[in-house]
Amino acid sequence: MIFETVVSGGCRSYVVGCEGTCAAALIDPELSQIDRYLALAARDGLRIRYIVDTHTHADHFSAAQQLKSQLGVPVVMHRASPAPFVDLRLQGGEMLIVGNLRLQALHTPGHTIDSMCLQVEDRVFTGDTLLIGATGRTDLPTGDAAALFESLFEGVLKLDPALKVFPAHEYKGRSHSTIEQELAENPRLKVRERGAFIEMMHNLNLTMPTHITEALRTNMTGGKTVAQMLAEAAASVPFMSLGELKMCLDSGRDELIVLDVRERDAYEEGHIAGARLLPRGQLELRVNQELTDPTRRILVCCEFGRVSTLATATLRQMGFQRAVALDGGMKGWREAGHALTAGNIP
Ligand SMILES: [Fe+2]
């Protein structure tokens, strides 16, 4: 078996490959690590055949949907998963065949209703059901402490004690443990009475993960994150530095249109001399009146440089092929001490 662990903050994802056939499965991929997975698979001579999420993640962005469209391979989750982009829905007891490897699924609800563990040869990928020295939490959507108790004590922990445990999260840098080690040392597993276990899980008082709303929105629907929207827009437009803009304006040579896409009050407080106002929210609907010549060079600015990136991408889609976004935005312009004009539209 070819095996790679990818660490991304506290998240762990795994590439599991068959040496004989070059087929591989990718377990719990994270959006920010896509290029790394592809590079690792290429380096190891592997072709990813399945993308598996052990459950609906609430604390990070799954790369499943994106990798599915990039690689054209099926996304695999438990059948209780709400995500519409899942191609293969496993039930507990079913297997995935990856070359000569058998990935055995075990339904282990508790952390979420769609949690599953996957056993392959000498190891088990426990998702957030069983962590090293801990368990997944049960206070997030579809979490259920009683179900976790069953899944652990009647499920995962009854597997071969020698199996290596590879969880979806690890915060202390340990690579793995074993079922035997967890049974002996995991403090949460010392509570073996059902009622006491449930009470313990209900009283953990954990803070909510950051980005939980966005993670659930995107992981459950296959929608894009805000960062993805911005990255896609940024990849499709050129940028101009503050210094270059200053030079262009000072020289007076370039008949550049400076388009300020902030709201009117921000514009009136201080804008670049000669800038036109066209708030982002009105861009598409007013573009025909405000920008009559699609061949003109248009410099788009906003406060921080993010909204202007989106606006520039929109303008380019609409045919303004010389639209360019200001890197650094008006905040950068002010901080550089460049001149501002206050008041109404010229
Ligand atoms: Fe999780």
PDB file of C-alpha atoms and ligand atoms in Angstrom, residues 54-60 111-112 115 127-129 131 136-137 140 168-169, ligand 1:
ATOM      1  CA  THR A  54     -15.838  10.387   6.145  1.00  0.00           C
ATOM      2  CA  HIS A  55     -18.648  12.811   7.090  1.00  0.00           C
ATOM      3  CA  THR A  56     -20.092  16.279   6.485  1.00  0.00           C
ATOM      4  CA  HIS A  57     -17.339  18.492   7.857  1.00  0.00           C
ATOM      5  CA  ALA A  58     -18.344  21.563   9.843  1.00  0.00           C
ATOM      6  CA  ASP A  59     -14.895  22.970  10.480  1.00  0.00           C
ATOM      7  CA  HIS A  60     -13.109  22.973   7.147  1.00  0.00           C
ATOM      8  CA  HIS A 111     -20.262  13.084  15.554  1.00  0.00           C
ATOM      9  CA  THR A 112     -22.621  13.474  12.591  1.00  0.00           C
ATOM     10  CA  SER A 115     -20.047   9.568   9.860  1.00  0.00           C
ATOM     11  CA  GLY A 127     -12.902  10.441  10.609  1.00  0.00           C
ATOM     12  CA  ASP A 128     -14.088  12.418  13.624  1.00  0.00           C
ATOM     13  CA  THR A 129     -15.594   9.389  15.342  1.00  0.00           C
ATOM     14  CA  LEU A 131      -9.485  10.841  17.580  1.00  0.00           C
ATOM     15  CA  GLY A 136     -15.417  13.773  17.800  1.00  0.00           C
ATOM     16  CA  ARG A 137     -17.784  16.276  19.405  1.00  0.00           C
ATOM     17  CA  LEU A 140     -22.812  20.224  16.010  1.00  0.00           C
ATOM     18  CA  ALA A 168      -9.463  13.265  10.455  1.00  0.00           C
ATOM     19  CA  HIS A 169      -8.109  15.599  13.140  1.00  0.00           C
TER      20      HIS A 169
HETATM   21 FE    FE B   1     -15.970  16.742  11.732  1.00  0.00          FE
END
